[in-house]
Coordinates of C-alpha atoms and ligand atoms in Angstrom, one line a residue:
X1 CA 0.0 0.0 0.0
X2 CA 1.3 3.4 -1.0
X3 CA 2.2 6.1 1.9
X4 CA -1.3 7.9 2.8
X5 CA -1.4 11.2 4.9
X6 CA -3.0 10.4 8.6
X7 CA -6.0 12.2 8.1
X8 CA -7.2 10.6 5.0
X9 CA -6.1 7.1 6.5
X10 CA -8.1 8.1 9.8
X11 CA -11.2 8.9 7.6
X12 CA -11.0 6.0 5.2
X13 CA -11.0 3.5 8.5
X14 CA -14.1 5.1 9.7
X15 CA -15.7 4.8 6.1
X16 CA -14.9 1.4 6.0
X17 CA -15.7 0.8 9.6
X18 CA -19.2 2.2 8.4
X19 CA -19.6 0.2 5.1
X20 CA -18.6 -3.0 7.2
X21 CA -21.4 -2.6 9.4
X22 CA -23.9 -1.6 6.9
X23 CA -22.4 -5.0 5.1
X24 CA -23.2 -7.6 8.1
X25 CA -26.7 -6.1 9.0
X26 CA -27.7 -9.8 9.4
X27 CA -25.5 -9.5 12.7
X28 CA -28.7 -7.0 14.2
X29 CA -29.6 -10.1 16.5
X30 CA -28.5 -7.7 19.0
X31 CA -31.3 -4.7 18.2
X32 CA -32.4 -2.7 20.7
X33 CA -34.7 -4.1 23.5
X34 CA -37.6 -2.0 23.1
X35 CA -37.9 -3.5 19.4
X36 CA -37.7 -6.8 20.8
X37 CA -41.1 -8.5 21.4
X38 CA -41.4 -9.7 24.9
X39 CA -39.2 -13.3 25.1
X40 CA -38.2 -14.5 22.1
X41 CA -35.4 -11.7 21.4
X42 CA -36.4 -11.7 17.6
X43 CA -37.9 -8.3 16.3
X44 CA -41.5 -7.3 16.6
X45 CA -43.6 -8.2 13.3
X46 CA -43.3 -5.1 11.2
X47 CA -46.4 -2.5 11.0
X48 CA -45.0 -1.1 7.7
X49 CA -47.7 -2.7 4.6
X50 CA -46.8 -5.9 2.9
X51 CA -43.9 -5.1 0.5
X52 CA -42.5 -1.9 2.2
X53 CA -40.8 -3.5 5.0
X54 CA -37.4 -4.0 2.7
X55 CA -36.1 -7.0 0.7
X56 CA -34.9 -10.5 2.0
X57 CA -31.6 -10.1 1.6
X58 CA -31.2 -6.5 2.3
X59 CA -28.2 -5.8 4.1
X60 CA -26.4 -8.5 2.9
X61 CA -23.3 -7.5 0.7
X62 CA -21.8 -10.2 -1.6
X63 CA -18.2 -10.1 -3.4
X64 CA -19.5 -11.8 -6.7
X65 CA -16.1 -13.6 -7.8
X66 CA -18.7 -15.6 -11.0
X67 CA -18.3 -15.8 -14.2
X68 CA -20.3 -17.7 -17.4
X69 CA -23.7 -18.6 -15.9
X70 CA -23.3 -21.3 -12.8
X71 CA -22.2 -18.4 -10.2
X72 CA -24.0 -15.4 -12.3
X73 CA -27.2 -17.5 -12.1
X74 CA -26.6 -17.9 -8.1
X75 CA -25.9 -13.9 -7.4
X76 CA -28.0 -12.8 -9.7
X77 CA -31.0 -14.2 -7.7
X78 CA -29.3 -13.2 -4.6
X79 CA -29.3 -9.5 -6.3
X80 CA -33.2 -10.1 -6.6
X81 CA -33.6 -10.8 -3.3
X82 CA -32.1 -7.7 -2.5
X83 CA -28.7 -8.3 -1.6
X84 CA -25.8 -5.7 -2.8
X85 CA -24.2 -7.8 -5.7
X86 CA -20.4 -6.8 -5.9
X87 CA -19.1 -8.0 -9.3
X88 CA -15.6 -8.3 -9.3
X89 CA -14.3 -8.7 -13.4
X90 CA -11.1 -8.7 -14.9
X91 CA -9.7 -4.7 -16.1
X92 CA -10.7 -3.9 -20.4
X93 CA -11.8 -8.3 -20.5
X94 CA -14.8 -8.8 -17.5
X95 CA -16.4 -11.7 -17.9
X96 CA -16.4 -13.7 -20.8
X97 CA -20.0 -14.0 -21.7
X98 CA -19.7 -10.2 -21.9
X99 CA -18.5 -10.8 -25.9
X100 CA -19.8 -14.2 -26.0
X101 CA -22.6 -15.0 -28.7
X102 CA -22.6 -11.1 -29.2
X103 CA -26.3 -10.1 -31.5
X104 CA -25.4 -6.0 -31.0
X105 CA -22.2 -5.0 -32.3
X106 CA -20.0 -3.1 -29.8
X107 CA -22.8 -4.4 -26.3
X108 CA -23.1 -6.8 -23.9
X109 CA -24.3 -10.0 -25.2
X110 CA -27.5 -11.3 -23.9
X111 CA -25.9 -13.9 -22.3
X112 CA -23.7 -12.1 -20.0
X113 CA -26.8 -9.0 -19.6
X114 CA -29.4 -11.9 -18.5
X115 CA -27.1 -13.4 -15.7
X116 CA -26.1 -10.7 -14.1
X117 CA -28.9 -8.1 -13.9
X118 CA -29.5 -6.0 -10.8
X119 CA -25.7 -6.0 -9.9
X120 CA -22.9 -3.8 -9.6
X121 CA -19.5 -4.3 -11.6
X122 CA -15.6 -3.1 -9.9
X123 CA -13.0 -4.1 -12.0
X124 CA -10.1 -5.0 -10.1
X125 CA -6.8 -7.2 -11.2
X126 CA -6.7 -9.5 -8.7
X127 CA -3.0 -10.1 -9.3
X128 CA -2.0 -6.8 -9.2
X129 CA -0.7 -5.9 -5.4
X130 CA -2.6 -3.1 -5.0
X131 CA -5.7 -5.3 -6.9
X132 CA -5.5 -7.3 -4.1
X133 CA -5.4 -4.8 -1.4
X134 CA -8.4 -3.6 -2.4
X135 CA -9.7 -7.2 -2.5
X136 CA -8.9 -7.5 1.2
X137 CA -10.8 -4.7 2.3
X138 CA -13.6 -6.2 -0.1
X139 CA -13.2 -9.4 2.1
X140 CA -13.2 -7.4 5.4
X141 CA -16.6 -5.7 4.1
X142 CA -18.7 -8.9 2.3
X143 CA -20.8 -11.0 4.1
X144 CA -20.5 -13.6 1.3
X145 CA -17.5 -14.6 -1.7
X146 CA -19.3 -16.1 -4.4
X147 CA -16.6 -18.1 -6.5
X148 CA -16.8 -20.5 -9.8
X149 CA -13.6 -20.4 -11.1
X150 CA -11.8 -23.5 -12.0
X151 CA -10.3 -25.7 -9.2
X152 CA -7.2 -23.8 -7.4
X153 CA -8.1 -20.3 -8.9
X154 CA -8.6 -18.3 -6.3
X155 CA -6.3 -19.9 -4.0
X156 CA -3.6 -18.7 -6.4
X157 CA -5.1 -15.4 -5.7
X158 CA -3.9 -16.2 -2.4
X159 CA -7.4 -16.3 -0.9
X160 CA -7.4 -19.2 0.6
X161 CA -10.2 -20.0 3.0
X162 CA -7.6 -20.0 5.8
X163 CA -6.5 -16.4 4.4
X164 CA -10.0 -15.3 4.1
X165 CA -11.0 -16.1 7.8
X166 CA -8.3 -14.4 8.7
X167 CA -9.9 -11.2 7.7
X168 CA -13.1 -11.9 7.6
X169 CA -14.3 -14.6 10.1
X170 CA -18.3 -14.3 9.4
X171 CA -17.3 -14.4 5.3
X172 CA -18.9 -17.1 4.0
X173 CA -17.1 -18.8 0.6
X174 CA -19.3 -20.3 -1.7
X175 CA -18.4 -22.3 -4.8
X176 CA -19.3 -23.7 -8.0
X177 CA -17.4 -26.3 -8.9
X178 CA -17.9 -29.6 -11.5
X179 CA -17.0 -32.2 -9.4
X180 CA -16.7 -32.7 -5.7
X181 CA -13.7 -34.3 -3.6
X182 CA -12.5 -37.4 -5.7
X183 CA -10.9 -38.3 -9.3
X184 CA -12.6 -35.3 -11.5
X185 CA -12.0 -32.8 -8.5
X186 CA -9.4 -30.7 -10.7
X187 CA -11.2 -31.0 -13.8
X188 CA -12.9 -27.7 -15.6
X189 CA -16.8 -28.6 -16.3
X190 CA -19.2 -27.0 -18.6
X191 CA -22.7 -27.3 -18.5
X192 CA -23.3 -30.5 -20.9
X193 CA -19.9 -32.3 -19.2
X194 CA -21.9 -31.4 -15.9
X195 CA -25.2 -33.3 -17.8
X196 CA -23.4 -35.9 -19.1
X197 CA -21.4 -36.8 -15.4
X198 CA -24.7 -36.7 -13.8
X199 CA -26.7 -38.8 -15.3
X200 CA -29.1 -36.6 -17.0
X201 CA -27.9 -37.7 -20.5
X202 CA -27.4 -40.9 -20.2
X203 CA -31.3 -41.4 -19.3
X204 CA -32.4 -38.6 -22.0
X205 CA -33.8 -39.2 -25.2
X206 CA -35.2 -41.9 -26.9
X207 CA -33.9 -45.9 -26.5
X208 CA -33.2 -46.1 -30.1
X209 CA -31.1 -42.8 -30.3
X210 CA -27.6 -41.7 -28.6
X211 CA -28.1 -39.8 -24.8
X212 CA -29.2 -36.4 -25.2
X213 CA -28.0 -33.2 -23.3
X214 CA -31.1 -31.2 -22.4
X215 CA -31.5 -27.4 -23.0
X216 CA -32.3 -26.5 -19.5
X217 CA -29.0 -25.8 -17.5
X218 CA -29.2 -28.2 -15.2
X219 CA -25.9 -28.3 -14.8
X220 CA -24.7 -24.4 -15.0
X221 CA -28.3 -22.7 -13.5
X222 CA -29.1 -25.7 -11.8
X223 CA -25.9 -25.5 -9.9
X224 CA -26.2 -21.6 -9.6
X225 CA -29.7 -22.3 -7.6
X226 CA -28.4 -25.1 -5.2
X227 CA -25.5 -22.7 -4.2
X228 CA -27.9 -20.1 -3.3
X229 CA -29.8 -22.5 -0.9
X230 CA -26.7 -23.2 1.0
X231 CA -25.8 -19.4 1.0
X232 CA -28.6 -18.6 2.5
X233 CA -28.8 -21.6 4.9
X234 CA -24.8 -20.6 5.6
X235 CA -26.3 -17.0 6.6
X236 CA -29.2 -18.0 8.8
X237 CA -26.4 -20.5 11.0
X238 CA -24.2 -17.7 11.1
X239 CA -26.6 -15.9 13.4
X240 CA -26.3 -18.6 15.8
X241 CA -22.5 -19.5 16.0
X242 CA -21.2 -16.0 14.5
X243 CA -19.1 -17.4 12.4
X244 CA -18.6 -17.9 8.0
X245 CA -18.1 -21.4 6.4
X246 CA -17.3 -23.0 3.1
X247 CA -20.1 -23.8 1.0
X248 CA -19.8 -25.9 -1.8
X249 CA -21.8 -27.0 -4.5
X250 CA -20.3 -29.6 -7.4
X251 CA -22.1 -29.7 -10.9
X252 CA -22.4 -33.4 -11.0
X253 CA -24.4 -33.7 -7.5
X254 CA -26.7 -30.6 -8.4
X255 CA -27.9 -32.8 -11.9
X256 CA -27.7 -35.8 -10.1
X257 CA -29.7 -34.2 -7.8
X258 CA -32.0 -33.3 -10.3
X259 CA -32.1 -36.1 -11.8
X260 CA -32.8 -37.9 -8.8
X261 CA -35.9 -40.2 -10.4
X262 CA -33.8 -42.0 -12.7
X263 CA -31.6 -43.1 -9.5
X264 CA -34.9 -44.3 -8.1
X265 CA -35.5 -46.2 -10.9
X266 CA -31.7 -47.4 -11.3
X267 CA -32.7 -49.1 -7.6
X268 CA -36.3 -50.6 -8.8
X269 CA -34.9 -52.2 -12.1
X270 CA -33.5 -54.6 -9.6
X271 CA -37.1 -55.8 -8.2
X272 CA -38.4 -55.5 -12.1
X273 CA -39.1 -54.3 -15.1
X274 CA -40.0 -50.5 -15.2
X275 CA -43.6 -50.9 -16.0
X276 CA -44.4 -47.4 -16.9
X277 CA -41.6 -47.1 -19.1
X278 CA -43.5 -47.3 -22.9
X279 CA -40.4 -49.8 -23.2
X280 CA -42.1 -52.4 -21.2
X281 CA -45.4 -52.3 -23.2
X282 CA -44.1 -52.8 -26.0
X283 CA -42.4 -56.4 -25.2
X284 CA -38.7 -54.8 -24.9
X285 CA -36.4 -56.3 -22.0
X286 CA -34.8 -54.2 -19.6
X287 CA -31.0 -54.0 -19.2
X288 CA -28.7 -53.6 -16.3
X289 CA -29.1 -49.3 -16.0
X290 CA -31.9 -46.9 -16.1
X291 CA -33.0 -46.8 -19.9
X292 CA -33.6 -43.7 -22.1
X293 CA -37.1 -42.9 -21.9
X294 CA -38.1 -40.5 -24.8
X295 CA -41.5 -38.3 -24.0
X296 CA -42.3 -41.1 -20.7
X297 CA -43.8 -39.5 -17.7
X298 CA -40.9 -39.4 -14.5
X299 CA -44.0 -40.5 -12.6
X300 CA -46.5 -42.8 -12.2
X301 CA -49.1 -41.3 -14.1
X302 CA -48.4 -42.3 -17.9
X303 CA -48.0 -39.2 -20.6
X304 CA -46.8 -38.7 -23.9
X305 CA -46.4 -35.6 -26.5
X306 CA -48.6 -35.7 -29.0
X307 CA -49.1 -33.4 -32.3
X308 CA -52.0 -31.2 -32.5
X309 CA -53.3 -29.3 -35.5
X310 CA -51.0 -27.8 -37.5
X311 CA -48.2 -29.4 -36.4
X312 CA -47.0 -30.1 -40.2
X313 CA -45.8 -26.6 -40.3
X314 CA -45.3 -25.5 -37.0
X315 CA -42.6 -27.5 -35.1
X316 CA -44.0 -26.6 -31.6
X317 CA -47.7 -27.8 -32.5
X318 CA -47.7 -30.6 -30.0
X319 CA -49.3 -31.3 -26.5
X320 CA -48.2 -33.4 -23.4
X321 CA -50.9 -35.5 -22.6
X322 CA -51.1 -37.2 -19.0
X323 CA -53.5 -40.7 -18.3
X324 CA -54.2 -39.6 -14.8
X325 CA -56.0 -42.5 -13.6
X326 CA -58.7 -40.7 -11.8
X327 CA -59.8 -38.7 -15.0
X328 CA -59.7 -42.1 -17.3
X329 CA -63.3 -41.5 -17.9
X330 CA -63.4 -38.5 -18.7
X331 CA -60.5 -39.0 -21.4
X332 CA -62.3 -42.1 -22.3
X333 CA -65.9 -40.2 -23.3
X334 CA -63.1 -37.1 -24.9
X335 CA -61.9 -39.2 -27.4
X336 CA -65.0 -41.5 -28.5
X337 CA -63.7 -44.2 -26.9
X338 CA -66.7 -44.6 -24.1
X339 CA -66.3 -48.4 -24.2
X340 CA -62.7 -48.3 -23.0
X341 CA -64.0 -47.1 -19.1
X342 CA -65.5 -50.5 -19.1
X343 CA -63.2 -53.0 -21.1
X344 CA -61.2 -55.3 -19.1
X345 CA -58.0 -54.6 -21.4
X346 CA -58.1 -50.6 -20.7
X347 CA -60.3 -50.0 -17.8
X348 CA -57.3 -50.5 -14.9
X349 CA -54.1 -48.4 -14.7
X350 CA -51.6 -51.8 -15.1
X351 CA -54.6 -53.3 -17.9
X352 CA -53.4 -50.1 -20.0
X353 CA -49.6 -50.2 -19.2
X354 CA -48.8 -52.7 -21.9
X355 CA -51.3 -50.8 -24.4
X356 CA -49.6 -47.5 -24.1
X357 CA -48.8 -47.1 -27.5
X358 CA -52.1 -47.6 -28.7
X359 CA -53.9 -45.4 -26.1
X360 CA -51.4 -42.5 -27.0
X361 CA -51.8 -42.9 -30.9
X362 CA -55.3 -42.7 -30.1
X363 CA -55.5 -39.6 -28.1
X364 CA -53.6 -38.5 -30.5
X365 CA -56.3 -38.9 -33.5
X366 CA -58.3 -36.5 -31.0
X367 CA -55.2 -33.9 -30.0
X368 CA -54.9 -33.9 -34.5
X369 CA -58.0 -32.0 -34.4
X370 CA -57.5 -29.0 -32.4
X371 CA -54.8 -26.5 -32.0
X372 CA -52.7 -27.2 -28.6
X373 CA -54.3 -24.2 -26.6
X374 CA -57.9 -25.4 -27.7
X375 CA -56.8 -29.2 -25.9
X376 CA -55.4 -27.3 -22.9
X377 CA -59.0 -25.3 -22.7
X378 CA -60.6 -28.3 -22.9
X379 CA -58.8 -30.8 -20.9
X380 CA -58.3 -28.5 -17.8
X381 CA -62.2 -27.8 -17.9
X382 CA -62.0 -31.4 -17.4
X383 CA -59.6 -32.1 -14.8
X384 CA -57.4 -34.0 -17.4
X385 CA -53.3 -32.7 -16.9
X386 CA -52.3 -31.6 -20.3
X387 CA -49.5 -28.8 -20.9
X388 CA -49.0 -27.2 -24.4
X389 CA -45.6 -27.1 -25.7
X390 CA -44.7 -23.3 -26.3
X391 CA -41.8 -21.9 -28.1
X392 CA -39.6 -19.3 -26.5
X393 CA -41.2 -16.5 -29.0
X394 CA -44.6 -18.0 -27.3
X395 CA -43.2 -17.8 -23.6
X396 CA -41.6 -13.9 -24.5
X397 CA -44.8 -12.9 -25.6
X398 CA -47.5 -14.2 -22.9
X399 CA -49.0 -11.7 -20.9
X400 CA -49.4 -13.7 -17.7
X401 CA -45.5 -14.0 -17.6
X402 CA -45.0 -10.5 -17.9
X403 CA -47.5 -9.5 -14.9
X404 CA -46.2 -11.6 -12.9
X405 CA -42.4 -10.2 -13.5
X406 CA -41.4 -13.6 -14.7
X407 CA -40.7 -12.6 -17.5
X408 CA -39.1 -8.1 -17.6
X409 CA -37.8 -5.7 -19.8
X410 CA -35.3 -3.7 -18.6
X411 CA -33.8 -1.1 -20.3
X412 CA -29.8 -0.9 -21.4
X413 CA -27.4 2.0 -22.4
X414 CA -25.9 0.4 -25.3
X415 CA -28.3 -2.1 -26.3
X416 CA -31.7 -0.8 -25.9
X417 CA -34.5 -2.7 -24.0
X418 CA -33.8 -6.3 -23.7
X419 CA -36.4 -9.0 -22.3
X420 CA -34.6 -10.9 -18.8
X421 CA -36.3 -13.8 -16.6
X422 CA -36.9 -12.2 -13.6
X423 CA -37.2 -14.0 -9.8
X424 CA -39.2 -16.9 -10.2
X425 CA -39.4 -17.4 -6.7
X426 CA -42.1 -15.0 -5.4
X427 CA -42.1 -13.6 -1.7
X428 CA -45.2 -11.8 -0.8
X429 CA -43.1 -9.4 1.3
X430 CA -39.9 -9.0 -0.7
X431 CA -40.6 -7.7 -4.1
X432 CA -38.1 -8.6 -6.6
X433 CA -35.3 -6.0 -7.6
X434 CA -35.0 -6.6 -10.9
X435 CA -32.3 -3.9 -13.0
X436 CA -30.0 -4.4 -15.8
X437 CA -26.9 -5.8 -15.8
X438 CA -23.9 -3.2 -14.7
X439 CA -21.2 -2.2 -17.7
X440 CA -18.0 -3.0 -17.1
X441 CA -16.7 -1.1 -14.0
X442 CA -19.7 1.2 -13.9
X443 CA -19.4 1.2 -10.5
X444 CA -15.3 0.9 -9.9
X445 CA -15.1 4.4 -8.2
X446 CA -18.7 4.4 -6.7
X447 CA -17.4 0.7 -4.6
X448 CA -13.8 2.2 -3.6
X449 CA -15.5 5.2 -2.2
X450 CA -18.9 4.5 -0.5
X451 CA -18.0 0.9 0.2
X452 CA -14.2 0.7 1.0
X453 CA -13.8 4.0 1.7
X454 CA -10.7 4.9 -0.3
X455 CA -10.6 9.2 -0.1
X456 CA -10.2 10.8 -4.0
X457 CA -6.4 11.3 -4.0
X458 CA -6.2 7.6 -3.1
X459 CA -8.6 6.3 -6.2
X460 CA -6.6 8.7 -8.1
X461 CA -3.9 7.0 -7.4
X462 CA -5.2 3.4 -7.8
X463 CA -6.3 4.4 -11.2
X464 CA -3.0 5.2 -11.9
X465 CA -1.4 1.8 -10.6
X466 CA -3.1 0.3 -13.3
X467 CA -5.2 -2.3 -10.7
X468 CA -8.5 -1.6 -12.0
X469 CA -8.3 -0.2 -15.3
X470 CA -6.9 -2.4 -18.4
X471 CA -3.1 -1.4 -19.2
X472 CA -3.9 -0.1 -22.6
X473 CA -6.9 1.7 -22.1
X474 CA -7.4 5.3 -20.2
X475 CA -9.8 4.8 -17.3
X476 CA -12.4 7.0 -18.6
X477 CA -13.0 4.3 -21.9
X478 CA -12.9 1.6 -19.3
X479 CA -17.1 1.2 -19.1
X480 CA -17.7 2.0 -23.3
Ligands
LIG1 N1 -8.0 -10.3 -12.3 C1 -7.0 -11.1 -12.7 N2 -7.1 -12.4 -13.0 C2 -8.3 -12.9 -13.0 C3 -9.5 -12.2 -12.6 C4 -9.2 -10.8 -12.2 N3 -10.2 -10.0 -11.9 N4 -10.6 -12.9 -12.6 C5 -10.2 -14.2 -13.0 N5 -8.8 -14.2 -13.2 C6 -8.0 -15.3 -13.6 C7 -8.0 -16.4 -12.6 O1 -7.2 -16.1 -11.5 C8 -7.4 -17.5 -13.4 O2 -6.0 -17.4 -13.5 P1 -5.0 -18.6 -13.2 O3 -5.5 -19.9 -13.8 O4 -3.7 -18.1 -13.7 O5 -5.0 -18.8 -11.7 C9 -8.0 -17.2 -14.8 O6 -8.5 -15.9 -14.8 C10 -9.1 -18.1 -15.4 O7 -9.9 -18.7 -14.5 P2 -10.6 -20.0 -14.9 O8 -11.7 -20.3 -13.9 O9 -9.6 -21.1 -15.0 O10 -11.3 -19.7 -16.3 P3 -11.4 -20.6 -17.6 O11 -12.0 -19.7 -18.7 O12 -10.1 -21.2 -18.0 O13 -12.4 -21.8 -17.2 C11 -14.4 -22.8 -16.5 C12 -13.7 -21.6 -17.2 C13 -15.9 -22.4 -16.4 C14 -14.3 -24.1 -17.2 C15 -13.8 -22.9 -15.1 O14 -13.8 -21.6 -14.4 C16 -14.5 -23.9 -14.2 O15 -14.3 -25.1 -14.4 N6 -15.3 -23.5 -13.2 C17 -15.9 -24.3 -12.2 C18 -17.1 -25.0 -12.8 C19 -18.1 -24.1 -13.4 O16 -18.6 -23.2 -12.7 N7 -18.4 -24.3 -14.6 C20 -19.5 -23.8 -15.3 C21 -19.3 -22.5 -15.8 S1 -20.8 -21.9 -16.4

């Protein structure tokens, strides 16, 4: 650290100081006893209206160390929850996915705008000493380090955990990795690896076909949402023992997770044949592991896709189509088949298990005569579980999504309005904070004064040490 005058250094310490204890709010178990309700020590219930009483995770600061989508996904949520998202990118590069599958020439791609929305962005070079002073007194001031880089990254930052406690005992250090302790633990992952290592792929797609990776990231989101559980489990225990921990989250166990069924089923096959598998119907033996299963319901109830009208020229024309049990009837009398509620070979759930490919080519005649939204109109009138297949252009356009802030447009300086997936998870009396995604180092200066408390001659003067700005570039350009 550079020579500072005592003044400045006495001011900075009682910014910081300041911005620390805004930081680690969560610590208010000790509030005043008059806001205490008689016995339990926790706060009396809040008179202000639903909505107005502050966010969840208000208070809570993170140092968002993420980058491509498993960590962004994880912070991002945390940032709609209300927590004060620090994201800490690279000088003139920040995080890849910021030029990644670029659609507007010179702005952040959609891919890097839609992960990290409602945060704010320091660049810092985190191997540059005075880089990591300032990532110190980061440290000192985060409740939680978010971190998914590969496997010994940021220990060659020289923040270890050790290191970490050190300064920050209450920090708590989440990560993203794609394996857990054991023989992959230094391997890099990306999403599909992660889908392919956890069994997702091999038990996707159809039995006659190679194991399929499937669009939802399981494996990169998927991760991202798991890691957020434990974050905020990690800062619920710290109000009891007052102290951080490591939280970790591999890849391969959040898809196995996910994929958790198919493990079931792994387990049956030893007691059977998987009856509900259309496999079994149709005369075909089981082998040793949990088969591919095409369009099979994961449950118990049987379902299939089938086409609907028009589904010659549009390739989202189709319809998933369940066999509860206790609307057979009703699908019975739907389809002009009134005789199957009665017939010994259809009238029982395990009658119909063999016939599945008959029933389903049958429904099917019925589904070929209306569009999918007229079958979902009149199934649900009937009880009967059916869910239309909508396209992404579908999904981006549907009203219901929008009013319920699912779905959001935000606005962008250099790329216009973009559309962004929102906080799926809804708490009645946290609104969601849903905002762009920061430019790169937008808020450099803004996070080394109010947060860190570094005086003007002393930004001045980290500007000029070339730790947060690129080496080519004068810091002004830095956030074009
Ligand atoms: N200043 C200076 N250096 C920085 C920096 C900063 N602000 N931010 C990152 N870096 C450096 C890191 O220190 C690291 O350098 P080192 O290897 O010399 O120690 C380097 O950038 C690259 O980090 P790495 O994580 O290895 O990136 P990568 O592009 O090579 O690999 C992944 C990408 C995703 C494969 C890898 O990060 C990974 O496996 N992550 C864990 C699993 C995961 O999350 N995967 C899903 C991603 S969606």
């Amino acid at each position: 650290m550079a020579p500072r005058k005592k003044a400045a250094k006495a001011k900075t310490k009682t910014a910081a100081k300041e911005s620390a204890r805004k930081a680690v709010k969560l610590k208010a178990a000790k509030k005043p006893a008059a806001k205490a309700a008689a016995g339990n020590g926790l706060p009396r219930p809040s008179s202000k209206p639903w909505g107005q009483a502050g966010r969840a995770l208000d208070g809570v600061r993170i140092l968002d160390f993420t980058h491509v989508q498993s960590g962004p996904t994880c912070t991002q949520l945390l940032a709609y929850m209300g927590a004060d998202v620090i994201k800490v990118e690279r000088p003139g590069v920040g995080d890849i996915t910021r030029g990644q599958l670029r659609d507007v020439k010179g702005a952040d791609s959609l891919y890097f705008t839609m992960l990290n929305g409602s945060k704010r962005s320091i660049t810092i070079d985190s191997k540059h000493p005075k880089g990591k002073e300032i990532l110190d007194r980061l440290v000192k001031t985060c409740d939680v380090l978010v971190e998914n880089f590969a496997p010994g990254a940021l220990d060659r930052m020289g923040l270890t955990f050790e290191n970490i406690r050190k300064l920050n005992p209450r920090m708590i250090v989440a990560s993203v990795k794609g394996f857990g302790p054991g023989p992959y633990e230094d391997c890099k992952v990306y999403e599909n690896v992660a889908q392919c290592a956890g069994g997702s792929a091999s038990t996707t797609g159809f039995r006659d076909g190679p194991p399929l990776v499937t669009a939802a990231q399981i494996g990169d989101s998927g991760t991202g949402l798991h890691l957020a559980l434990g974050i905020v489990s990690a800062l619920y225990q710290r109000l009891r023992t007052g102290r951080g921990q490591r939280v970790l989250c591999a890849m391969q166990d959040g898809v196995l997770n996910l994929a958790r069924v198919k493990l079931r089923d792994q387990q049956r096959l030893q007691h059977g044949p998987l009856t509900e598998y259309s496999q079994y119907g149709e005369g075909i033996p089981f082998g040793k592991a949990t088969p591919r299963a095409g369009n099979d319901s994961g449950g118990g109830q049987p379902g299939w896709i089938l086409k609907c009208k028009g589904w010659e020229d549009d390739p989202d024309a189709y319809v998933y189509f369940i066999t509860q049990a206790p609307v057979w009837g009703a699908i019975c009398d739907l389809i002009g088949k009134p005789e199957w509620k009665t017939d010994p070979d259809f009238a029982t759930p395990p009658a119909r298990l063999p016939r599945l490919r008959q029933i389903f080519n049958t429904i099917e005649q019925w589904t070929l005569t209306k569009t999918k939204f007229e079958v979902m109109e009149i199934c649900n009138k009937l009880d009967i579980p059916v869910g239309p297949i909508l396209s992404m252009k579908e999904l981006a356009e549907e009203p219901s999504l929008r009013a319920t802030g699912t779905v959001v447009e935000v606005d962008h300086p250099t790329r216009g309005p973009y559309l962004t997936v929102g906080n799926p998870i809804k708490l009645s009396d946290s609104p969601a904070d849903v905002r762009r995604s920061p430019l790169l180092g937008e808020h450099t200066d803004e996070i080394l004064r109010r947060v860190l408390g570094y005086s003007a001659p002393e930004i001045a003067e980290i500007r000029a040490s070339g730790a947060v700005t690129a080496p080519d570039k004068p810091a002004k350009a830095e956030a074009a």
